[in-house]
Amino acid sequence: MAEARSRRTGSHFGVHTVLIAASLVMVAPFVWEAITSLKSLTDATHVPPSPLPGSQWSNYRKVFQLLPFGHQFLNTLLMALGRTLGQVVLCPMAAYAFARLRFPGRGVLFGLFLSVLMVPPQLFIIPQYQIMSDLGWLNSLQALILPGMFSAFGVFLLRQSFLALPKELEEAARLDGAGPLRIYWSVMLPLVRPGLVALGVLALLWSWNDLFWPLVVNTDPDKMTLSAGLASLQGQFQTDYPVLMAGSLLASLPVIVVFAFLQRQFVQGIAHTGVKG
Amino acid sequence: MTITSTPGGTRTEQPPATGGRPGRARRPRRDRVVEALWGYAFIAPIGLGLAVFYLWPVLQTAYFSFTAWGAFGGHTWTGLDNYHRMLHDHEFGQAMVNTLAYTALGLVSIPLAIVFAALLNRPGLRGVGVYRTLFFLPVVTMPVAIAMVWRWLYNGNYGLINYLLSLVGIDGPNWIADPRVALYALVAVGVWSSIGYNLVIFLAGMQAIPKEYYEAAQIDGAGPVRQFFSVTIPLLSPTAFFVSVISVIGSLQLFDLVYVMAGSGDAARANPAFPRLETVVQLFYDRAFVTNDRGYAAAIVMVLLLVIIALTAFQFRMQKRWVHYG
């Protein structure tokens, strides 16, 4: 018995060694990013590099001079919130209908929704751009938000949640005289809250980090998102790495903070996409 | 409560075995009409959005791929010209080769994620949450920011990686500007940033494996390594299949990392390694929104779609060989 336990802790020691080494590889780039962001350009390009951060806090101020960082932060925030709100309102409605209501053509319509999920996004982009251009909405907030509000993925994810709910609840409510809207809003929707939160968190994450669409549709620096704004610095100011590191850190920080608080929902959302049942 | 399915129809619901009221199964016609109307009403808002912004655009892109665009808008039907042009376009060919190579090499992420998930799945291991968080950090971080950091780490003169290599006497290359290593450097970042995502999916898959299998294996005298290969791997193969399908689809669409690490436009083309870094989607971006050659760009993504369909179909055919459904 004692031998078995010592063997187990022994093997765990090995496991921890491997995991700690791997974790260091995962984290080191972020640590180096933070350290560099506080160095002067001279210190940053000094060989051998110093592992100490320095105290060049002005790099963070310079980010705001290089970019309309405040504007871009706000654009990103509004885009992420707008898309997320759209998805958590619209997706469960359709998901509920596909999972729980009967109507002619349900199968065909769901097939169409699924096909959107399978087509690579680049196939939508030229016509989407045309639509925005025709409406005169290039360089606008609604251009950033609009197409991203409609998510076939969200419908698919939540349909699974609705399918898992027992039928009896619905029937009981129906016998009490509740109509479909009432059943949806008061009975079913509250029960899929974990799925809804997972969708919201993923929508927030993907919107915040999205690059291609914002890059294409909003080219005016004041109307850009953070990811497009940062990308626009590349090449132009490629030598001032400490400032770039400060900007990168600031831009990704909000999501990392949200992640720290809502870890379980992130992980659940991801795991949901990958595992049946 | 098991419901025996009636042959060929879903019209009649059988009442549950325990105390269902007979006659409740078929509801009045009016109710069914009302239900159907609500169904359409619930689907309408998102259905319209998807139709306008996604379904119709796919058809339009397919149409555009047979047209040539003028500099000031307007397009003319040119049949298969764009596709012919692609056959002789060296840059497109190279971008496709790069993308396929990136996709194939990126699959390394899967065995690595499985190994780390298995380590995290050991009974009684402490700190699982902390490890999982650290592995997951690159997944939630903005790809543009990640690309910036790695560009800096890869810097040939001041980069941390070459400094660390110099400590052990290796003279590191200028990673992103050296055609021989640039693609591998890119793959490394891709693998690094996707491991956490795959790991979470595999961990969920492993936790769904019934403990009894491991107990039985243990009784038969199998150690942890043997259990991993005889129990975990076969039972995890459906998950691995799913992950490989989404990884391939995702890798074929690689854009963000390269766009930032390799750059775009003339500045990027000055990089001798650029031809080894450019991906299909990056070329698409360039043709569609930089040189305004939208008909050709549409043809490029149509071909990308065909490649995605072909590789996904191939994986589905191959799964009989290695995927075990329990």
XYZ file of C-alpha atoms in Angstrom:
603
model
C 0.000 0.000 0.000
C 2.657 2.437 1.056
C 4.699 1.332 -1.879
C 1.819 1.905 -4.256
C 1.282 5.406 -2.931
C 4.916 6.383 -3.160
C 4.963 5.049 -6.677
C 1.968 7.175 -7.499
C 3.415 10.392 -6.081
C 6.621 9.434 -7.799
C 4.911 9.234 -11.159
C 2.994 12.438 -10.418
C 6.312 14.104 -9.831
C 7.275 13.182 -13.368
C 3.908 14.333 -14.698
C 4.230 17.669 -12.948
C 7.718 18.153 -14.340
C 6.478 17.670 -17.886
C 3.407 19.850 -17.336
C 5.358 22.651 -15.704
C 7.868 22.665 -18.543
C 5.043 22.817 -21.089
C 3.233 25.525 -19.125
C 6.383 27.620 -19.185
C 6.418 27.382 -22.973
C 2.786 28.492 -23.030
C 3.302 31.451 -20.724
C 6.813 32.638 -21.547
C 5.786 34.654 -24.632
C 3.293 36.634 -22.542
C 5.813 37.253 -19.802
C 8.362 38.411 -22.346
C 5.718 40.631 -23.914
C 5.028 42.272 -20.552
C 8.732 42.689 -19.815
C 9.467 44.182 -23.222
C 6.516 46.552 -22.984
C 8.252 48.320 -20.123
C 11.658 48.644 -21.737
C 13.072 51.510 -23.694
C 13.826 50.739 -27.326
C 17.553 50.720 -26.584
C 17.127 48.232 -23.740
C 14.791 46.068 -25.775
C 17.310 45.711 -28.585
C 20.256 45.185 -26.284
C 22.134 41.889 -26.577
C 22.230 40.009 -24.270
C 18.639 40.889 -23.343
C 17.884 41.723 -19.754
C 15.162 39.727 -18.031
C 14.213 42.807 -16.008
C 11.288 44.915 -17.212
C 12.583 48.463 -16.776
C 10.107 51.237 -16.071
C 9.244 52.781 -19.407
C 5.547 53.302 -18.614
C 5.421 55.958 -21.296
C 5.248 53.128 -23.861
C 1.641 52.694 -22.808
C 0.979 56.372 -23.385
C 2.661 56.162 -26.778
C 0.159 53.506 -27.860
C -2.517 56.180 -27.575
C -0.447 58.555 -29.689
C 0.311 56.038 -32.414
C -3.292 54.887 -32.688
C -6.660 56.356 -31.816
C -6.575 53.617 -29.207
C -9.503 54.923 -27.183
C -11.752 55.059 -30.250
C -10.651 51.630 -31.353
C -11.196 50.208 -27.902
C -14.739 51.576 -27.879
C -15.406 50.315 -31.416
C -14.233 46.847 -30.441
C -16.304 46.858 -27.275
C -19.479 47.994 -29.044
C -18.934 45.526 -31.863
C -18.406 42.639 -29.446
C -21.405 43.590 -27.282
C -23.666 44.233 -30.283
C -22.848 40.924 -31.937
C -23.144 39.012 -28.692
C -26.479 40.573 -27.830
C -27.787 39.784 -31.303
C -26.672 36.185 -31.020
C -28.015 35.495 -27.545
C -31.396 36.959 -28.515
C -31.800 35.502 -32.000
C -30.092 32.113 -31.768
C -32.157 30.577 -28.948
C -35.424 31.517 -30.678
C -34.519 29.613 -33.818
C -32.858 26.844 -31.815
C -36.054 26.364 -29.804
C -38.151 26.218 -32.955
C -35.867 23.643 -34.561
C -35.675 21.517 -31.433
C -39.209 21.739 -30.122
C -41.774 22.969 -32.602
C -43.178 21.133 -35.586
C -43.726 22.808 -38.884
C -43.472 21.860 -42.537
C -40.002 22.387 -43.997
C -38.209 22.224 -40.661
C -35.643 19.724 -41.890
C -34.842 21.652 -45.054
C -34.510 24.943 -43.196
C -32.216 23.416 -40.596
C -30.134 21.965 -43.407
C -29.767 25.454 -44.872
C -28.653 26.780 -41.482
C -26.096 23.997 -41.182
C -24.754 24.692 -44.648
C -23.859 28.231 -43.517
C -21.824 26.639 -40.751
C -19.815 24.575 -43.201
C -18.916 27.214 -45.769
C -15.637 29.061 -45.135
C -16.356 32.694 -44.208
C -14.286 34.095 -47.057
C -17.074 33.088 -49.415
C -19.420 35.596 -47.827
C -17.085 38.506 -47.602
C -17.079 40.089 -51.056
C -20.900 40.267 -51.269
C -21.149 41.374 -47.622
C -18.733 44.139 -48.431
C -20.838 45.081 -51.454
C -23.952 45.293 -49.287
C -22.222 47.601 -46.812
C -20.806 49.669 -49.631
C -24.209 49.974 -51.341
C -25.827 51.055 -48.083
C -23.088 53.615 -47.553
C -22.138 51.860 -44.325
C -18.413 51.371 -44.855
C -16.530 52.711 -41.830
C -19.521 52.442 -39.552
C -20.368 50.672 -36.343
C -23.329 48.872 -37.863
C -21.048 47.417 -40.532
C -18.888 45.925 -37.781
C -21.853 44.496 -35.929
C -24.455 43.475 -38.464
C -23.359 40.250 -40.200
C -21.881 38.920 -36.950
C -25.248 39.080 -35.171
C -26.501 36.091 -37.116
C -24.800 32.905 -36.099
C -25.673 29.498 -37.476
C -23.217 28.041 -34.974
C -25.210 29.527 -32.087
C -28.420 27.968 -33.368
C -26.722 24.601 -33.649
C -25.159 24.800 -30.179
C -28.416 25.813 -28.473
C -30.525 23.352 -30.398
C -28.528 20.642 -28.651
C -29.363 22.204 -25.278
C -33.075 22.414 -26.069
C -33.126 18.833 -27.324
C -31.762 17.659 -23.994
C -34.709 19.063 -22.016
C -37.496 16.716 -20.945
C -40.742 16.879 -22.850
C -42.926 16.762 -19.735
C -42.158 20.358 -18.753
C -43.482 21.658 -22.015
C -46.564 19.496 -21.857
C -47.353 20.524 -18.322
C -47.126 24.170 -19.312
C -49.288 23.548 -22.331
C -51.962 21.921 -20.205
C -51.884 24.992 -18.001
C -52.812 26.948 -21.092
C -49.474 28.555 -21.933
C -48.865 29.377 -25.598
C -45.579 28.743 -27.434
C -44.210 32.195 -26.651
C -44.931 31.807 -22.956
C -43.505 28.285 -22.860
C -40.382 29.478 -24.623
C -39.794 32.525 -22.473
C -40.813 31.314 -19.025
C -40.119 27.594 -19.116
C -37.574 26.597 -21.728
C -35.244 29.583 -22.053
C -34.276 29.685 -18.361
C -33.367 26.010 -18.564
C -30.780 26.464 -21.313
C -28.990 29.257 -19.515
C -25.665 27.367 -19.287
C -25.641 26.920 -23.054
C -26.664 30.540 -23.541
C -23.864 31.788 -21.312
C -21.365 29.580 -23.153
C -22.547 30.995 -26.482
C -22.361 34.548 -25.165
C -18.839 34.060 -23.914
C -17.653 32.523 -27.177
C -19.387 35.221 -29.231
C -17.673 37.863 -27.137
C -14.288 36.198 -27.542
C -14.552 35.643 -31.293
C -15.873 39.141 -31.934
C -13.199 40.808 -29.858
C -10.454 38.908 -31.666
C -11.955 39.027 -35.155
C -9.679 40.498 -37.792
C -10.711 39.832 -41.382
C -14.116 41.514 -41.543
C -13.181 44.630 -39.516
C -10.016 44.974 -41.570
C -11.996 44.965 -44.789
C -15.005 47.029 -43.864
C -13.559 49.812 -41.707
C -10.359 51.317 -43.050
C -10.595 54.711 -41.372
C -8.318 54.508 -38.285
C -10.977 56.114 -36.063
C -13.495 53.449 -37.084
C -11.183 50.453 -36.840
C -11.224 47.778 -34.195
C -8.217 47.032 -32.011
C -7.106 43.993 -33.967
C -7.189 45.873 -37.263
C -5.577 48.915 -35.664
C -2.728 46.876 -34.228
C -2.264 45.035 -37.499
C -1.988 48.377 -39.270
C 1.033 49.229 -37.117
C 2.906 46.221 -38.349
C 5.439 47.179 -40.955
C 4.941 50.881 -40.362
C 6.572 51.088 -36.952
C 8.135 47.703 -36.833
C 11.184 48.864 -34.972
C 9.375 50.187 -31.912
C 8.686 46.811 -30.383
C 8.199 47.939 -26.775
C 5.263 50.111 -27.868
C 3.861 47.317 -29.997
C 4.087 44.958 -27.014
C 2.299 47.483 -24.818
C -0.451 47.830 -27.418
C -0.817 44.076 -27.875
C -1.055 43.572 -24.151
C -3.663 46.313 -23.715
C -5.730 44.992 -26.607
C -5.844 41.409 -25.385
C -6.152 42.216 -21.690
C -9.952 42.632 -21.510
C -10.600 39.164 -22.898
C -7.997 37.643 -20.613
C -9.666 39.301 -17.610
C -13.107 38.088 -18.702
C -11.599 34.648 -19.223
C -10.183 34.656 -15.701
C -13.698 35.159 -14.309
C -15.667 32.971 -16.713
C -13.222 30.133 -17.301
C -15.768 27.404 -16.882
C -18.096 28.923 -19.471
C -15.267 29.263 -21.980
C -14.216 25.693 -21.491
C -17.798 24.454 -21.540
C -18.506 26.300 -24.740
C -15.456 24.828 -26.440
C -16.065 21.347 -25.090
C -19.704 21.595 -26.219
C -18.617 22.141 -29.789
C -16.489 19.043 -29.750
C -18.253 16.343 -27.836
C -21.491 14.687 -28.550
C -24.077 14.389 -25.805
C -39.259 5.705 -20.990
C -38.510 4.265 -24.341
C -40.720 5.079 -27.223
C -40.881 2.554 -29.985
C -40.614 4.382 -33.236
C -43.523 3.863 -35.519
C -42.426 2.775 -38.953
C -42.072 5.571 -41.412
C -43.640 8.381 -39.510
C -43.266 10.843 -36.707
C -46.866 11.874 -36.879
C -48.171 9.855 -33.957
C -46.586 10.231 -30.583
C -47.078 7.243 -28.402
C -48.215 8.077 -24.919
C -45.612 7.340 -22.260
C -46.015 3.939 -20.648
C -46.760 5.405 -17.249
C -50.163 6.987 -16.957
C -50.393 8.984 -20.140
C -53.853 10.066 -21.108
C -55.038 8.365 -24.235
C -56.150 10.712 -26.949
C -53.673 13.413 -26.024
C -51.242 12.258 -28.671
C -52.926 13.894 -31.610
C -53.639 17.512 -30.897
C -56.303 19.501 -32.716
C -55.472 20.805 -36.153
C -55.755 24.411 -35.060
C -53.053 23.871 -32.451
C -50.736 22.421 -35.006
C -51.231 25.358 -37.326
C -50.554 27.770 -34.486
C -47.417 25.845 -33.550
C -46.175 25.932 -37.127
C -46.751 29.673 -37.347
C -44.802 30.222 -34.152
C -42.051 28.042 -35.557
C -41.695 30.260 -38.599
C -41.939 33.387 -36.464
C -39.095 32.209 -34.204
C -36.897 31.368 -37.146
C -37.680 34.415 -39.254
C -35.344 37.040 -37.719
C -32.162 34.990 -37.864
C -33.308 33.212 -41.013
C -33.578 36.525 -42.857
C -30.192 37.615 -41.555
C -28.539 34.385 -42.643
C -30.246 34.520 -46.021
C -29.174 38.102 -46.729
C -25.653 37.988 -45.295
C -24.651 34.362 -45.807
C -26.740 32.222 -48.124
C -27.257 34.707 -50.924
C -23.603 35.839 -50.748
C -22.378 32.281 -51.346
C -24.332 32.164 -54.585
C -23.095 35.614 -55.525
C -19.476 34.670 -54.906
C -19.944 31.601 -57.068
C -21.317 33.879 -59.796
C -18.562 36.480 -59.356
C -15.946 33.775 -59.867
C -17.004 33.706 -63.527
C -16.650 37.473 -63.971
C -13.964 40.099 -64.294
C -14.231 43.319 -62.286
C -13.389 46.732 -63.630
C -11.364 49.178 -61.598
C -14.460 51.243 -60.798
C -16.944 48.495 -60.087
C -19.088 46.663 -62.602
C -18.298 43.191 -63.758
C -18.503 41.247 -66.970
C -19.050 37.544 -67.535
C -15.819 35.871 -68.596
C -16.696 32.210 -68.130
C -13.859 30.035 -66.890
C -11.160 32.660 -67.461
C -10.414 33.141 -63.778
C -9.993 29.419 -63.278
C -7.723 29.113 -66.308
C -5.676 31.989 -65.022
C -5.291 30.259 -61.671
C -3.758 27.210 -63.331
C -0.865 29.342 -64.555
C -0.645 31.671 -61.574
C 2.582 30.752 -59.846
C 1.739 32.804 -56.756
C -1.565 30.992 -56.316
C 0.124 27.597 -56.726
C 2.743 28.470 -54.146
C 0.099 29.825 -51.727
C -1.867 26.598 -52.093
C 1.249 24.472 -51.457
C 2.061 26.573 -48.388
C -1.469 26.275 -47.066
C -1.555 22.508 -47.522
C 1.879 22.133 -45.913
C 0.815 24.323 -43.023
C -2.353 22.247 -42.610
C -0.530 18.904 -42.667
C 2.229 19.999 -40.265
C -0.271 21.683 -37.967
C -1.840 18.298 -37.233
C 1.075 17.732 -34.826
C -1.071 19.697 -32.408
C -3.408 16.701 -32.064
C -1.046 14.052 -30.624
C 0.539 16.716 -28.410
C -2.863 17.785 -27.084
C -3.810 14.152 -26.452
C -0.630 13.511 -24.466
C -1.095 16.622 -22.331
C -4.789 15.873 -21.833
C -3.884 12.346 -20.709
C -1.373 13.740 -18.227
C -3.990 16.159 -16.881
C -6.550 13.368 -16.690
C -4.542 11.305 -14.199
C -6.628 10.548 -11.124
C -5.678 12.589 -8.088
C -3.462 15.039 -9.996
C -3.399 18.462 -8.407
C -3.455 21.818 -10.103
C -5.380 20.646 -13.169
C -7.276 23.946 -13.300
C -4.072 25.972 -13.248
C -2.455 23.965 -16.038
C -5.582 24.074 -18.139
C -5.738 27.843 -17.740
C -2.146 28.287 -18.813
C -2.592 26.084 -21.865
C -5.785 27.938 -22.730
C -4.272 31.420 -22.492
C -3.133 31.544 -26.140
C -6.607 30.436 -27.255
C -8.301 33.494 -25.787
C -5.591 36.004 -26.633
C -6.103 38.156 -29.713
C -4.354 36.427 -32.665
C -2.961 39.742 -33.847
C -1.331 40.258 -30.453
C 0.040 36.718 -30.494
C 1.520 37.242 -33.928
C 3.173 40.482 -32.729
C 4.780 38.768 -29.757
C 6.105 35.904 -31.844
C 7.473 38.249 -34.460
C 9.459 39.821 -31.697
C 10.558 36.466 -30.258
C 11.596 35.350 -33.751
C 13.546 38.532 -34.496
C 16.891 37.544 -35.985
C 18.925 40.186 -34.163
C 17.281 40.874 -30.833
C 14.842 37.992 -30.493
C 14.747 35.962 -27.304
C 14.760 32.649 -29.158
C 18.013 33.266 -30.953
C 19.538 34.574 -27.743
C 18.578 31.366 -25.918
C 19.926 29.320 -28.815
C 23.187 31.260 -28.701
C 23.610 30.186 -25.090
C 23.941 26.604 -26.296
C 26.119 27.615 -29.210
C 23.527 27.648 -31.993
C 23.430 30.519 -34.454
C 19.695 30.883 -35.062
C 18.276 32.040 -38.401
C 16.167 35.103 -39.016
C 13.086 32.957 -38.613
C 10.387 34.821 -40.476
C 12.697 36.144 -43.192
C 14.489 32.886 -44.027
C 12.683 30.918 -46.755
C 14.041 27.612 -45.433
C 12.517 27.917 -41.961
C 9.755 30.537 -42.233
C 6.926 28.053 -42.780
C 8.032 25.898 -39.850
C 8.282 28.944 -37.625
C 4.703 29.755 -38.553
C 3.553 26.188 -37.897
C 5.158 26.287 -34.457
C 3.095 29.329 -33.504
C -0.045 27.734 -34.915
C 0.519 24.573 -32.891
C 1.392 26.538 -29.770
C -1.798 28.557 -29.972
C -4.152 25.691 -30.815
C -3.011 23.087 -28.285
C -5.154 24.507 -25.489
C -8.308 24.413 -27.601
C -7.728 20.792 -28.627
C -6.709 19.855 -25.117
C -10.010 21.031 -23.677
C -11.958 18.964 -26.194
C -9.821 15.876 -25.568
C -10.066 16.270 -21.819
C -13.860 16.340 -22.083
C -13.678 13.240 -24.295
C -11.452 11.418 -21.817
C -13.692 12.248 -18.902
C -16.569 10.633 -20.772
C -14.730 7.287 -20.883
C -16.255 5.005 -18.198
C -13.906 4.256 -15.311
C -14.753 0.562 -15.557
C -12.580 0.169 -18.640
C -9.551 1.383 -16.742
C -10.372 -0.800 -13.756
C -10.686 -3.834 -16.003
C -7.400 -3.004 -17.686
C -5.741 -2.581 -14.320
C -6.971 -5.989 -13.189
C -5.455 -7.429 -16.333
C -2.186 -5.918 -15.195
C -1.962 -2.982 -17.610
C 0.148 -0.033 -16.421
C -0.636 3.621 -17.210
C 1.134 3.561 -20.575
C -0.554 0.354 -21.675
C -3.924 1.742 -20.519
C -3.313 4.888 -22.542
C -2.740 2.936 -25.746
C -5.309 0.173 -25.210
C -8.162 2.087 -23.596
C -7.793 5.853 -23.978
C -6.636 6.063 -27.589
C -9.275 3.767 -29.153
C -12.126 5.268 -27.150
C -10.913 8.762 -27.918
C -10.700 8.196 -31.664
C -14.132 9.714 -32.462
C -13.049 12.890 -30.654
C -9.704 12.838 -32.461
C -11.540 12.475 -35.742
C -13.713 15.479 -34.984
C -10.713 17.567 -33.936
C -8.773 16.634 -37.064
C -11.706 17.656 -39.264
C -12.078 21.077 -37.643
C -8.291 21.587 -37.493
C -7.926 20.953 -41.196
C -10.794 23.273 -42.040
C -9.359 25.954 -39.751
C -5.779 25.636 -41.021
C -6.868 25.912 -44.631
C -8.308 29.327 -43.752
C -5.204 30.626 -41.984
C -4.955 34.393 -42.239
C -4.484 36.419 -39.039
C -1.116 34.997 -38.006
C 0.487 35.335 -41.413
C -1.060 38.695 -42.113
C 0.688 40.126 -39.073
C 3.863 38.047 -39.072
C 4.567 38.266 -42.788
C 2.789 41.530 -43.441
C 1.113 42.408 -46.696
C 1.620 44.572 -49.719
C 4.968 45.753 -51.042
C 6.678 45.798 -47.649
C 5.888 42.112 -47.195
C 7.004 41.233 -50.698
C 10.428 42.606 -49.854
C 10.758 39.716 -47.393
C 12.586 36.895 -49.199
C 10.536 34.357 -47.235
C 7.184 35.870 -48.206
C 6.543 33.358 -51.022
C 6.875 30.554 -48.465
C 4.500 32.250 -46.019
C 1.637 33.502 -48.138
C -1.580 31.531 -47.651
C -4.562 31.143 -49.954
C -6.781 33.375 -47.817
C -4.079 36.012 -47.679
C -3.861 35.981 -51.466
C -7.645 36.208 -51.563
C -7.549 39.263 -49.282
C -4.939 40.881 -51.471
C -6.837 40.291 -54.730
C -10.263 41.175 -53.329
C -9.469 44.267 -51.297
C -6.019 45.548 -52.243
C -5.801 45.103 -56.002
C -9.623 45.041 -56.420
C -9.491 41.980 -58.627
C -12.707 40.607 -57.142
C -13.688 38.130 -59.820
C -10.348 36.382 -59.500
C -10.528 36.549 -55.705
C -13.954 34.895 -55.830
C -12.521 32.105 -57.974
C -9.703 31.632 -55.449
C -12.132 31.066 -52.557
C -14.289 28.804 -54.688
C -11.247 26.590 -55.184
C -10.525 26.811 -51.462
C -14.079 25.627 -50.805
C -13.537 22.667 -53.141
C -10.286 21.772 -51.366
C -12.018 21.938 -47.989
C -14.850 19.729 -49.214
C -12.404 17.261 -50.764
C -10.191 16.976 -47.681
C -13.190 16.697 -45.349
C -14.745 13.998 -47.525
C -11.400 12.206 -47.604
C -11.235 12.231 -43.814
C -14.766 10.880 -43.551
C -13.861 8.042 -45.917
C -10.696 7.270 -44.000
C -12.354 7.180 -40.617
C -13.382 3.534 -41.045
C -9.708 2.673 -40.862
C -8.991 4.226 -37.503
C -12.069 5.522 -35.697
C -13.737 3.171 -33.229
C -17.264 3.934 -32.224
C -17.861 2.167 -28.922
